[in-house]
PDB file of C-alpha atoms in Angstrom:
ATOM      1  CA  UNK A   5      15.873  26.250  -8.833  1.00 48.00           C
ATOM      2  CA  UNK A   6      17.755  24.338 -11.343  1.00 52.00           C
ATOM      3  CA  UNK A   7      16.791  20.874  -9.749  1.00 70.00           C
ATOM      4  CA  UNK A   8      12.900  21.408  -9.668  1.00 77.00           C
ATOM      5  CA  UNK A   9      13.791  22.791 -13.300  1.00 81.00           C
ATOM      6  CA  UNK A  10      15.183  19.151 -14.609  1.00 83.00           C
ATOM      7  CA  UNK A  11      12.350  17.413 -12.896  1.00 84.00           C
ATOM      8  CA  UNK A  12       9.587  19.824 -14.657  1.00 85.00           C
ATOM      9  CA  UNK A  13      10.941  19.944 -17.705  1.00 87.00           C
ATOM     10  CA  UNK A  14      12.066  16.141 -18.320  1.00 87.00           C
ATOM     11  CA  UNK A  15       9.784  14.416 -15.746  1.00 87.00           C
ATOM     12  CA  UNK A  16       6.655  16.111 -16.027  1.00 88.00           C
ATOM     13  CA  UNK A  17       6.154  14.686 -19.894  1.00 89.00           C
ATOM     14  CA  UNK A  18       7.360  11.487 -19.310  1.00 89.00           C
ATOM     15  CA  UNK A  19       5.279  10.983 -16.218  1.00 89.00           C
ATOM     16  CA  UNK A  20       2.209  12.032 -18.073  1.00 89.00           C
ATOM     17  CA  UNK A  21       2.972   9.938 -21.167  1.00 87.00           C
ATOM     18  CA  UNK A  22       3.231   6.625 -18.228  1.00 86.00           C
ATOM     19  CA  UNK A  23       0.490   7.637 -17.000  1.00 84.00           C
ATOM     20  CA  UNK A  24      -1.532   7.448 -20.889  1.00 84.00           C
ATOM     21  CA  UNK A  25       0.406   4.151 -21.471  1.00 81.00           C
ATOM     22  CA  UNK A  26      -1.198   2.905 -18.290  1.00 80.00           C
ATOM     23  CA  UNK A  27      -4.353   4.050 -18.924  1.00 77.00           C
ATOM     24  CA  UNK A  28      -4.195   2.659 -22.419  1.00 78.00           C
ATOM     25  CA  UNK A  29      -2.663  -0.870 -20.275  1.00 74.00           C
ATOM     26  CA  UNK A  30      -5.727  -0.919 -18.459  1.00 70.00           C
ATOM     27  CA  UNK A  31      -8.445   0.047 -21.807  1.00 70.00           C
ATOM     28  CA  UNK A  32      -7.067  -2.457 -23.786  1.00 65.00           C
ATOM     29  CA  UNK A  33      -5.875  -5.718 -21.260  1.00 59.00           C
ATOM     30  CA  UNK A  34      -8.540  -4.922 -18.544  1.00 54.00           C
ATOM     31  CA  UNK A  35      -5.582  -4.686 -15.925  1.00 58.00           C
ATOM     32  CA  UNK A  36      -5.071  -1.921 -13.637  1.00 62.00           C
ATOM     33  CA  UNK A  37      -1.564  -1.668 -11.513  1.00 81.00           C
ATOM     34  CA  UNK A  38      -3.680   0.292  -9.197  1.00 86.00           C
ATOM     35  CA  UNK A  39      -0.645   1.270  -7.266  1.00 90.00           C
ATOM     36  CA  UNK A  40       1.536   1.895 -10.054  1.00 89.00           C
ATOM     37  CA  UNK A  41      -0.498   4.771 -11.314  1.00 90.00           C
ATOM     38  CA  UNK A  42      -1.117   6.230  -8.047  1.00 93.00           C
ATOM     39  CA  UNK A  43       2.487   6.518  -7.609  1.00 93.00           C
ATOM     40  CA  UNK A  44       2.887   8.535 -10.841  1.00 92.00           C
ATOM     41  CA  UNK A  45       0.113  10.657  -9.730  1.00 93.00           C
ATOM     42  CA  UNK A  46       1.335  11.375  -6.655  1.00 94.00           C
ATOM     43  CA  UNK A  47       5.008  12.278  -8.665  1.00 93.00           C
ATOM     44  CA  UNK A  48       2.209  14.548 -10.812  1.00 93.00           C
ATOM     45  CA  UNK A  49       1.076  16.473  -7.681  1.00 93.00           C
ATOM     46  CA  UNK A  50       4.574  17.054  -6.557  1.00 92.00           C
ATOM     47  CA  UNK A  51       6.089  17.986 -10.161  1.00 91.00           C
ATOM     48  CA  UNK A  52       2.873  21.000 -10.148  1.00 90.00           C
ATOM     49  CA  UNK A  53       4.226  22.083  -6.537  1.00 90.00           C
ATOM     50  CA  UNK A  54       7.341  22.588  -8.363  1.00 88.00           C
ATOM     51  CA  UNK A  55       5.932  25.155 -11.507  1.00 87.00           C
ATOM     52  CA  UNK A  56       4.374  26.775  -8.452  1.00 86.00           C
ATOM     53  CA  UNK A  57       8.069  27.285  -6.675  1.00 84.00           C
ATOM     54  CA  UNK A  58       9.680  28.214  -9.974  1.00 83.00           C
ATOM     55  CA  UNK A  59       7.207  30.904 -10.333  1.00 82.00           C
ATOM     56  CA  UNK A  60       7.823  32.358  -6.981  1.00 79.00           C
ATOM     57  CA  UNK A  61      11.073  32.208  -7.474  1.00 74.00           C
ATOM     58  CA  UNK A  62      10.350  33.764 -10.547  1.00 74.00           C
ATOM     59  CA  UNK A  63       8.672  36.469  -8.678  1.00 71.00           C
ATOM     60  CA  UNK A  64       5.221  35.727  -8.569  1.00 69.00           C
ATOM     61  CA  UNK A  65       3.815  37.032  -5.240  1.00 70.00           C
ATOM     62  CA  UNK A  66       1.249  34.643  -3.694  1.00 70.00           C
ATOM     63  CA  UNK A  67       2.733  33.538  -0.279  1.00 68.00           C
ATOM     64  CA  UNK A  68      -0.446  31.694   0.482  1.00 73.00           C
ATOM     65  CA  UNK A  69      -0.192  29.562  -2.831  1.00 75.00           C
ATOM     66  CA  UNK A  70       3.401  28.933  -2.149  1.00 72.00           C
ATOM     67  CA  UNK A  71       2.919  27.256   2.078  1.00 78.00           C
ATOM     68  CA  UNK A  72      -0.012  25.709   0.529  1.00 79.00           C
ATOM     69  CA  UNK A  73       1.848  23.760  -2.464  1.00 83.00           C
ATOM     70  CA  UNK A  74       4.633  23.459   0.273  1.00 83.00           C
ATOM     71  CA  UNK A  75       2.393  20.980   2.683  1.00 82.00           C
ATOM     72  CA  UNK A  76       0.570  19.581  -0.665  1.00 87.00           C
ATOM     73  CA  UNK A  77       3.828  18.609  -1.617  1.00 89.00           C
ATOM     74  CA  UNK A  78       5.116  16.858   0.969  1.00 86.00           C
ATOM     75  CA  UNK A  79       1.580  15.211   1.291  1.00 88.00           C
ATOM     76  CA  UNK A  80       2.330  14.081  -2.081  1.00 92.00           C
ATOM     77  CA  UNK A  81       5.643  12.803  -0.853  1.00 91.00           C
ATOM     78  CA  UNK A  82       4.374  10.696   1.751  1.00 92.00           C
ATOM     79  CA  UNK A  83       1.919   9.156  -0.656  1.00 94.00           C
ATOM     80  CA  UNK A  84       4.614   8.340  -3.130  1.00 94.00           C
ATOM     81  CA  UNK A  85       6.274   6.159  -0.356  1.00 94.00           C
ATOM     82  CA  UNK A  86       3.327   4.966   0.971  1.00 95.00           C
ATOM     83  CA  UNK A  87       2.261   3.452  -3.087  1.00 95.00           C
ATOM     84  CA  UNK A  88       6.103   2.314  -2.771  1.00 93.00           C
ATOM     85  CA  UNK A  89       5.436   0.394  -0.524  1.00 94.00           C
ATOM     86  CA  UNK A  90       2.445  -1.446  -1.482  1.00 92.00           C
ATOM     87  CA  UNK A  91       4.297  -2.122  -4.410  1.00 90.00           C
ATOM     88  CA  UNK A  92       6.937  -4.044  -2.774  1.00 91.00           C
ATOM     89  CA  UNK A  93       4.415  -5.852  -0.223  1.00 90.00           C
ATOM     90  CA  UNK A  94       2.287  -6.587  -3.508  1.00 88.00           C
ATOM     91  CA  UNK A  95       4.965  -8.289  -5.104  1.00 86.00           C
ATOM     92  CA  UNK A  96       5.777 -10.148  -2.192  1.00 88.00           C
ATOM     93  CA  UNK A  97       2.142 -11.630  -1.864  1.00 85.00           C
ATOM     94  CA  UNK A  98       2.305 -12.794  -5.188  1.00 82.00           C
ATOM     95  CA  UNK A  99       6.175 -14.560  -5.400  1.00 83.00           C
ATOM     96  CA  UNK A 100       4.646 -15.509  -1.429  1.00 83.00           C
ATOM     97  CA  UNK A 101       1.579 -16.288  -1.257  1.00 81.00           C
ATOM     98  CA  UNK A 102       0.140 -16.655  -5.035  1.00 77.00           C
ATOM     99  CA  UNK A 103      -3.059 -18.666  -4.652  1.00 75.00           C
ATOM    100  CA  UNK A 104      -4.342 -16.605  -1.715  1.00 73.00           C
ATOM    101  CA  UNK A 105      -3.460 -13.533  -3.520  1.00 74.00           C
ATOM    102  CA  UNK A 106      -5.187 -14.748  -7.136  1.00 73.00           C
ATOM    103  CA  UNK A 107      -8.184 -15.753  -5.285  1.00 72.00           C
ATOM    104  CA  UNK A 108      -8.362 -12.073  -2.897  1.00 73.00           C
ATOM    105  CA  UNK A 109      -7.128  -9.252  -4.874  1.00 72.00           C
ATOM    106  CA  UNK A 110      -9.474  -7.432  -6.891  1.00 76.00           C
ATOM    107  CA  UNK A 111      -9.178  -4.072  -8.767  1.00 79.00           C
ATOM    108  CA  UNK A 112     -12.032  -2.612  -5.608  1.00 83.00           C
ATOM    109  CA  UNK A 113      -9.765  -3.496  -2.752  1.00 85.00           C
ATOM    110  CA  UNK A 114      -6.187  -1.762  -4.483  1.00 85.00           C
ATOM    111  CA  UNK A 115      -8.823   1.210  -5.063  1.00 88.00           C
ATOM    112  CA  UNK A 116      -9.910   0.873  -1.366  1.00 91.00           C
ATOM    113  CA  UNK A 117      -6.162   0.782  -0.295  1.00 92.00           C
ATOM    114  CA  UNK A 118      -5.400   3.744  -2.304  1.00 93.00           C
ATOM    115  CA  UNK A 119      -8.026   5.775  -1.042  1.00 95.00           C
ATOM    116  CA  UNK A 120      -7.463   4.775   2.563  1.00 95.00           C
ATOM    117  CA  UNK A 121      -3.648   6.028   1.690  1.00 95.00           C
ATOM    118  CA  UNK A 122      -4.693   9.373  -0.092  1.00 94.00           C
ATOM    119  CA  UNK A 123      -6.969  10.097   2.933  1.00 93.00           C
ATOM    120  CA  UNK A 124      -4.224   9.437   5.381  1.00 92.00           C
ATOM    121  CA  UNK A 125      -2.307  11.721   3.488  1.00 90.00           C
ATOM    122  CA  UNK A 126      -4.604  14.494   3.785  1.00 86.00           C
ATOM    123  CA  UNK A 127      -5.087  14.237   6.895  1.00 87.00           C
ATOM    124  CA  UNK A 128      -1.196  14.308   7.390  1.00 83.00           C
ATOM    125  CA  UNK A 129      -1.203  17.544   5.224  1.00 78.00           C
ATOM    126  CA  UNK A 130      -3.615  18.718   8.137  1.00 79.00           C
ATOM    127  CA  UNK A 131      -1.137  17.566  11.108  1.00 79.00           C
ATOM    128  CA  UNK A 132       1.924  18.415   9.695  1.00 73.00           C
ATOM    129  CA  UNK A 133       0.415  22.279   9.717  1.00 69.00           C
ATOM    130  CA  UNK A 134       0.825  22.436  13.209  1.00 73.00           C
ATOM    131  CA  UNK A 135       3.631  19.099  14.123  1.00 72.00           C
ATOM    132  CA  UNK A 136       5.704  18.503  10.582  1.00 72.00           C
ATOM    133  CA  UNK A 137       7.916  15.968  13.126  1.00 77.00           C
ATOM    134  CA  UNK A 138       4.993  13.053  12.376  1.00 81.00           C
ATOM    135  CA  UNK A 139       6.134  13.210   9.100  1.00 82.00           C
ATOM    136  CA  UNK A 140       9.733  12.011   8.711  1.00 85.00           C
ATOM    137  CA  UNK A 141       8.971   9.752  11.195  1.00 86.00           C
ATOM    138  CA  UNK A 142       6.059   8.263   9.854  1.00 88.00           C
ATOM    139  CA  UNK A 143       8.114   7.727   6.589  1.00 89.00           C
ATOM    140  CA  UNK A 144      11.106   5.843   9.260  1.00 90.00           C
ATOM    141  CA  UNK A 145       8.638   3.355   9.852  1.00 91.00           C
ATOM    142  CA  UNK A 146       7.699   2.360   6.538  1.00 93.00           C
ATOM    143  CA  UNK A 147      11.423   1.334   5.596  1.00 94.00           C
ATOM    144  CA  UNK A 148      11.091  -2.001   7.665  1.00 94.00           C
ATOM    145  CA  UNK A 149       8.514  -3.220   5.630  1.00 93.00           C
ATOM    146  CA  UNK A 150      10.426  -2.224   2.386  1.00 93.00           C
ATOM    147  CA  UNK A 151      13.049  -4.412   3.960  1.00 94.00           C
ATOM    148  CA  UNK A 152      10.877  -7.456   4.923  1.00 93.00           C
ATOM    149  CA  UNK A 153       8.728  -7.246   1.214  1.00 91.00           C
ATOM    150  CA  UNK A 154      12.406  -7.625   0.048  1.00 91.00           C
ATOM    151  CA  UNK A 155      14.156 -10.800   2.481  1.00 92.00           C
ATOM    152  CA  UNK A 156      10.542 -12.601   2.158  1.00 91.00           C
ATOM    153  CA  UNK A 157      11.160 -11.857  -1.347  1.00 89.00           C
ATOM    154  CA  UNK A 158      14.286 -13.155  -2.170  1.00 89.00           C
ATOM    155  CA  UNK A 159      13.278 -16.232   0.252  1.00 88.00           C
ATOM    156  CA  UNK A 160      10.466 -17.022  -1.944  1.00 85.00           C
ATOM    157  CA  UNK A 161      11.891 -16.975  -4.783  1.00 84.00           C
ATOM    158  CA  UNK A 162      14.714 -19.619  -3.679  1.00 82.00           C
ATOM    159  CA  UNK A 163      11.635 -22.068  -3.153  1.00 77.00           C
ATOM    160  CA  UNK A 164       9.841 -21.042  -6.961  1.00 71.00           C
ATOM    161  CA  UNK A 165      10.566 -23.546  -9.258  1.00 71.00           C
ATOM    162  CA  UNK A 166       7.990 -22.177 -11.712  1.00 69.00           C
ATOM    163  CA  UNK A 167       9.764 -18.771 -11.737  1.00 69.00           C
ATOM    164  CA  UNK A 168      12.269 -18.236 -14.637  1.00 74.00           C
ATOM    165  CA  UNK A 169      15.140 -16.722 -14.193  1.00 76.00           C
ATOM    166  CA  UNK A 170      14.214 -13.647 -16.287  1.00 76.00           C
ATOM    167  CA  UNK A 171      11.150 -13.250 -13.879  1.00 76.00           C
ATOM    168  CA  UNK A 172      13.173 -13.667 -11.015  1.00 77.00           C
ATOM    169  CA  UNK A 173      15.676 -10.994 -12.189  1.00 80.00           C
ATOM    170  CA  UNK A 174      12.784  -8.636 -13.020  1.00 80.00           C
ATOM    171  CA  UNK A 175      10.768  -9.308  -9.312  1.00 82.00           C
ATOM    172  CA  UNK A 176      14.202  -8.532  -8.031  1.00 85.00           C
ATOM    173  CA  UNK A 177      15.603  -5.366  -9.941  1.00 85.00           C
ATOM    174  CA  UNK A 178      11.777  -3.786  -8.712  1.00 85.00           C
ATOM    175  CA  UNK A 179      12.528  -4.210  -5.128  1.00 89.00           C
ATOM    176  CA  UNK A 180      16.233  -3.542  -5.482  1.00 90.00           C
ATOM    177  CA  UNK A 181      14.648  -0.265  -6.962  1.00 89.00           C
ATOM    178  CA  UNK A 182      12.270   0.129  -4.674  1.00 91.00           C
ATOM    179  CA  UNK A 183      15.036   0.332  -1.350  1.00 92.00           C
ATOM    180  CA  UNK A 184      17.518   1.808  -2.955  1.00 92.00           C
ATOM    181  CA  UNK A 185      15.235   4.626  -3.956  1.00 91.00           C
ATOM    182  CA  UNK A 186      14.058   4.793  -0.516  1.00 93.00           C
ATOM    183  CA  UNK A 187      17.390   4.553   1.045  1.00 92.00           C
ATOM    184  CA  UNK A 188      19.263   7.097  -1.211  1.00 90.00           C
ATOM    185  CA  UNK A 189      16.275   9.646  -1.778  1.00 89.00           C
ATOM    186  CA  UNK A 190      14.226   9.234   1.269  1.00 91.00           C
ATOM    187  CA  UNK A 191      16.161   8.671   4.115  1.00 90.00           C
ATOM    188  CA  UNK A 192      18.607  11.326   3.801  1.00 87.00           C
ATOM    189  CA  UNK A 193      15.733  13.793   3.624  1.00 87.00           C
ATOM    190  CA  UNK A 194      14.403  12.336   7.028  1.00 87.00           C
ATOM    191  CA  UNK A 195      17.771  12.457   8.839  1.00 86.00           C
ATOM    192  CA  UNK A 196      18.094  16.161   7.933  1.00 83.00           C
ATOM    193  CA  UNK A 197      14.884  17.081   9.200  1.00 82.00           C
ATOM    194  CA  UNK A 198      15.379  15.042  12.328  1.00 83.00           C
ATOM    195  CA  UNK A 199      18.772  16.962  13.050  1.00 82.00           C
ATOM    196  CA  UNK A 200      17.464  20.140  11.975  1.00 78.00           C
ATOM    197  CA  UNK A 201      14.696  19.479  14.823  1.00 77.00           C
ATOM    198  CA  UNK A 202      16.381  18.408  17.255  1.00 76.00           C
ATOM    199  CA  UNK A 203      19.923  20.284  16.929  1.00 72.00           C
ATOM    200  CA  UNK A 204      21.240  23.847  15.937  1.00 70.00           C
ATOM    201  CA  UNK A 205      24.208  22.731  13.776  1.00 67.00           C
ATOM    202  CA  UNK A 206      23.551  22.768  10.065  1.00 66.00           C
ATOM    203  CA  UNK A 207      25.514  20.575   7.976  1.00 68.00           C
ATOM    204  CA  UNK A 208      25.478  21.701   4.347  1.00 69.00           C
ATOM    205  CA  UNK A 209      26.234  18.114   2.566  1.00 66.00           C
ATOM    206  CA  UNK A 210      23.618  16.584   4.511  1.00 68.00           C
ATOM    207  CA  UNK A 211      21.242  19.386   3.163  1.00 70.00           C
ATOM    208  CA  UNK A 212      22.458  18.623  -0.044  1.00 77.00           C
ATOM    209  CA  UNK A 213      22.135  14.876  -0.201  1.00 72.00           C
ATOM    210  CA  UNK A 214      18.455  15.545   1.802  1.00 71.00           C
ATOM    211  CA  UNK A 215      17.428  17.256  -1.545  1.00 78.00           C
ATOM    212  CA  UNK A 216      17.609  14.589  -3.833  1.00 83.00           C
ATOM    213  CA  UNK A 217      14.181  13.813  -2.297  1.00 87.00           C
ATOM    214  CA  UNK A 218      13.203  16.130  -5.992  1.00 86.00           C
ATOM    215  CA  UNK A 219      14.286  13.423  -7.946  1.00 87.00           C
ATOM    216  CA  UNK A 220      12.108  10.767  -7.127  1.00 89.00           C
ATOM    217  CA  UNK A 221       9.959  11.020  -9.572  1.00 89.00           C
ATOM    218  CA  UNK A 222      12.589   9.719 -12.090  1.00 87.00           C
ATOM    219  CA  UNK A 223      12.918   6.652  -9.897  1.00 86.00           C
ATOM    220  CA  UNK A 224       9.362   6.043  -9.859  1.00 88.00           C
ATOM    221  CA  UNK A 225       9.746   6.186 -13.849  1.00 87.00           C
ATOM    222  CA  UNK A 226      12.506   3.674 -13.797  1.00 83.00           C
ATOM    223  CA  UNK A 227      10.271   1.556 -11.864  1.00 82.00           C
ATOM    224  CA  UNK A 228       7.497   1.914 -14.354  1.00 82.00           C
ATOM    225  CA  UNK A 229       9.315   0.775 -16.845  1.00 78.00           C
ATOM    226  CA  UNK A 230      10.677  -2.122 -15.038  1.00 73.00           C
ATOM    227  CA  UNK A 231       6.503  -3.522 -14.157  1.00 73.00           C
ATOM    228  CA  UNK A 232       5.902  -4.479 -17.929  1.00 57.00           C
ATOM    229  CA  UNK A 233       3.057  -5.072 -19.836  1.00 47.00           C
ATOM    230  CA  UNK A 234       1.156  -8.451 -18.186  1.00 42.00           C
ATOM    231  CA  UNK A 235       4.259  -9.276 -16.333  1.00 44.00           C
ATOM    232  CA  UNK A 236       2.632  -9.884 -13.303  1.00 46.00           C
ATOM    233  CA  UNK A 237      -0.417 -11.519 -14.724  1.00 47.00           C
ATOM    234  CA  UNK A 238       1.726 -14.016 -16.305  1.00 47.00           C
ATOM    235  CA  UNK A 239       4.333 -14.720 -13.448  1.00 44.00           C
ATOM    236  CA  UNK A 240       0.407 -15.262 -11.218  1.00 46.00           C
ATOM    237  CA  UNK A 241      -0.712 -17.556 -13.254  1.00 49.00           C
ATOM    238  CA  UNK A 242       2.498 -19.604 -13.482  1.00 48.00           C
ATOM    239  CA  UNK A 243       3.023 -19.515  -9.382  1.00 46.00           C
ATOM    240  CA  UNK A 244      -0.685 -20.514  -8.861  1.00 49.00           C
ATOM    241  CA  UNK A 245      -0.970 -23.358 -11.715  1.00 49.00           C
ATOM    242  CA  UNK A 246       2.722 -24.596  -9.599  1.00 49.00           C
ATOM    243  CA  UNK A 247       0.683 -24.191  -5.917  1.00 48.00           C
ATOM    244  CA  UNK A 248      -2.288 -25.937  -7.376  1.00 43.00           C
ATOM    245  CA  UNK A 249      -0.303 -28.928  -9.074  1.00 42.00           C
ATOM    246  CA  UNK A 250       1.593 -29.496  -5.728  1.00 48.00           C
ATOM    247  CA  UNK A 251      -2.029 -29.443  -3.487  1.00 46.00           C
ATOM    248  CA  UNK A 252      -3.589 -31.939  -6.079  1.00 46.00           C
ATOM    249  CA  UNK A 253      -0.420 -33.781  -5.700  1.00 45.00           C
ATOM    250  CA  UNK A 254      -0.255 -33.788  -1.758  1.00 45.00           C
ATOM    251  CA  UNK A 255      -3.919 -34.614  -1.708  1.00 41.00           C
ATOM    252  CA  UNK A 256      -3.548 -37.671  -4.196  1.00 40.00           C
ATOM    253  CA  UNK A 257      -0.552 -38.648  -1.796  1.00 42.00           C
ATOM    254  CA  UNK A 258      -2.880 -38.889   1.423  1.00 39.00           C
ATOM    255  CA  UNK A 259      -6.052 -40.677  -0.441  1.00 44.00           C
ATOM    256  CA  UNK A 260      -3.451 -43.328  -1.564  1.00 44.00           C
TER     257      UNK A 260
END
């Protein structure tokens, strides 16, 4: 128990003090990293799963509880990657594509996405009762896109002359983040359950490395802290005053 214990006691305050600073981000500036603090809620839910297993393991005897906070929180888990990556794809849209994402985002359609995520995810917590396989493999599938938020990233950027290059180094460090956490925390877990399906040998290290999966809630912190204050409203408006100056400039080109 001494892993969920480091994650309770050191995570659980600092997620909920993010999660005020957010909260206060959002009462104050009026902007709402939507995805951002369902990510730290979804580190929440799976941070309580883990006072439930210390108190089992503590001998508290409700079996039911403990399945039951068991597919909660790997429902919680799937979420967290699923808000990782809409992270990554949103900051691709806006280094990308920043006029069509000024003009279409709204704070209703992140909510929208992040309800169509958390209902998936129940739904999952439903499936996985009876086939847990569609998990780990849903969260295989996801790791391409992580990959192609952060190529069409860095490609993007090469072409943004408005960009500084303290912008550039933050956009970069998130998605960085973003895979490695994914890579190092994720993926290990879904190999191990994929060889533990399919085979009878049990390989200790791998079951080791598998359960750093706990710790991502201290990743998702270091990512927090990495999406400032107005960072991204900032960086927006810079891309989109750059796309508009070079349509008014093609346009003057053609009428001349």
């Amino acid at each position: 128990m001494f892993s969920p214990m480091i994650v309770i006691i050191i995570g659980l305050p600092l997620t909920l003090l993010a999660i005020y600073a957010l909260y206060l981000q959002v009462r104050d500036d009026h902007v709402a990293p939507i995805f951002v603090i369902n990510l730290l809620i979804s580190d929440l839910i799976q941070m309580c799963c883990m006072v439930i297993w210390v108190a089992i393991f503590l001998d508290w005897q409700h079996p039911t509880v403990g399945c039951t906070s068991m597919l909660l929180y790997y429902s919680s888990l799937l979420a967290s990657a699923c808000f990782m990556v809409c992270v990554a794809l949103e900051r691709y849209l806006i280094i990308a594509w920043p006029l069509w994402y000024r003009f279409r985002r709204s704070i209703k359609s992140s909510v929208v996405v992040s309800i169509m995520v958390w209902v998936f995810c129940f739904i999952e917590f439903t499936i996985s009762s009876f086939e847990p396989i569609f998990r780990p493999i849903f969260l295989l599938i996801l790791f391409p896109l992580l990959i192609f938020s952060l190529v069409g990233t860095l490609k993007a950027l090469s072409a943004a002359i408005s960009v500084s290059s303290k912008e550039k180094g933050q956009i970069i460090a998130i998605l960085v983040l973003v895979v490695l956490s994914y890579t190092l925390l994720f993926l290990p877990w879904v190999i191990n359950v994929l060889i533990e399906k399919y085979s009878s040998a049990f390989n200790y290290y791998l079951w080791m490395f598998g359960n750093l999966i706990k710790i991502s809630p201290f990743a998702d912190l270091v990512l927090y802290v990495f999406i400032s204050k107005g960072a991204t409203g900032k960086l927006l408006s810079s891309l989109c005053c750059c796309g508009w100056l070079q349509e008014k400039g093609q346009a003057a080109t053609v009428n001349v």
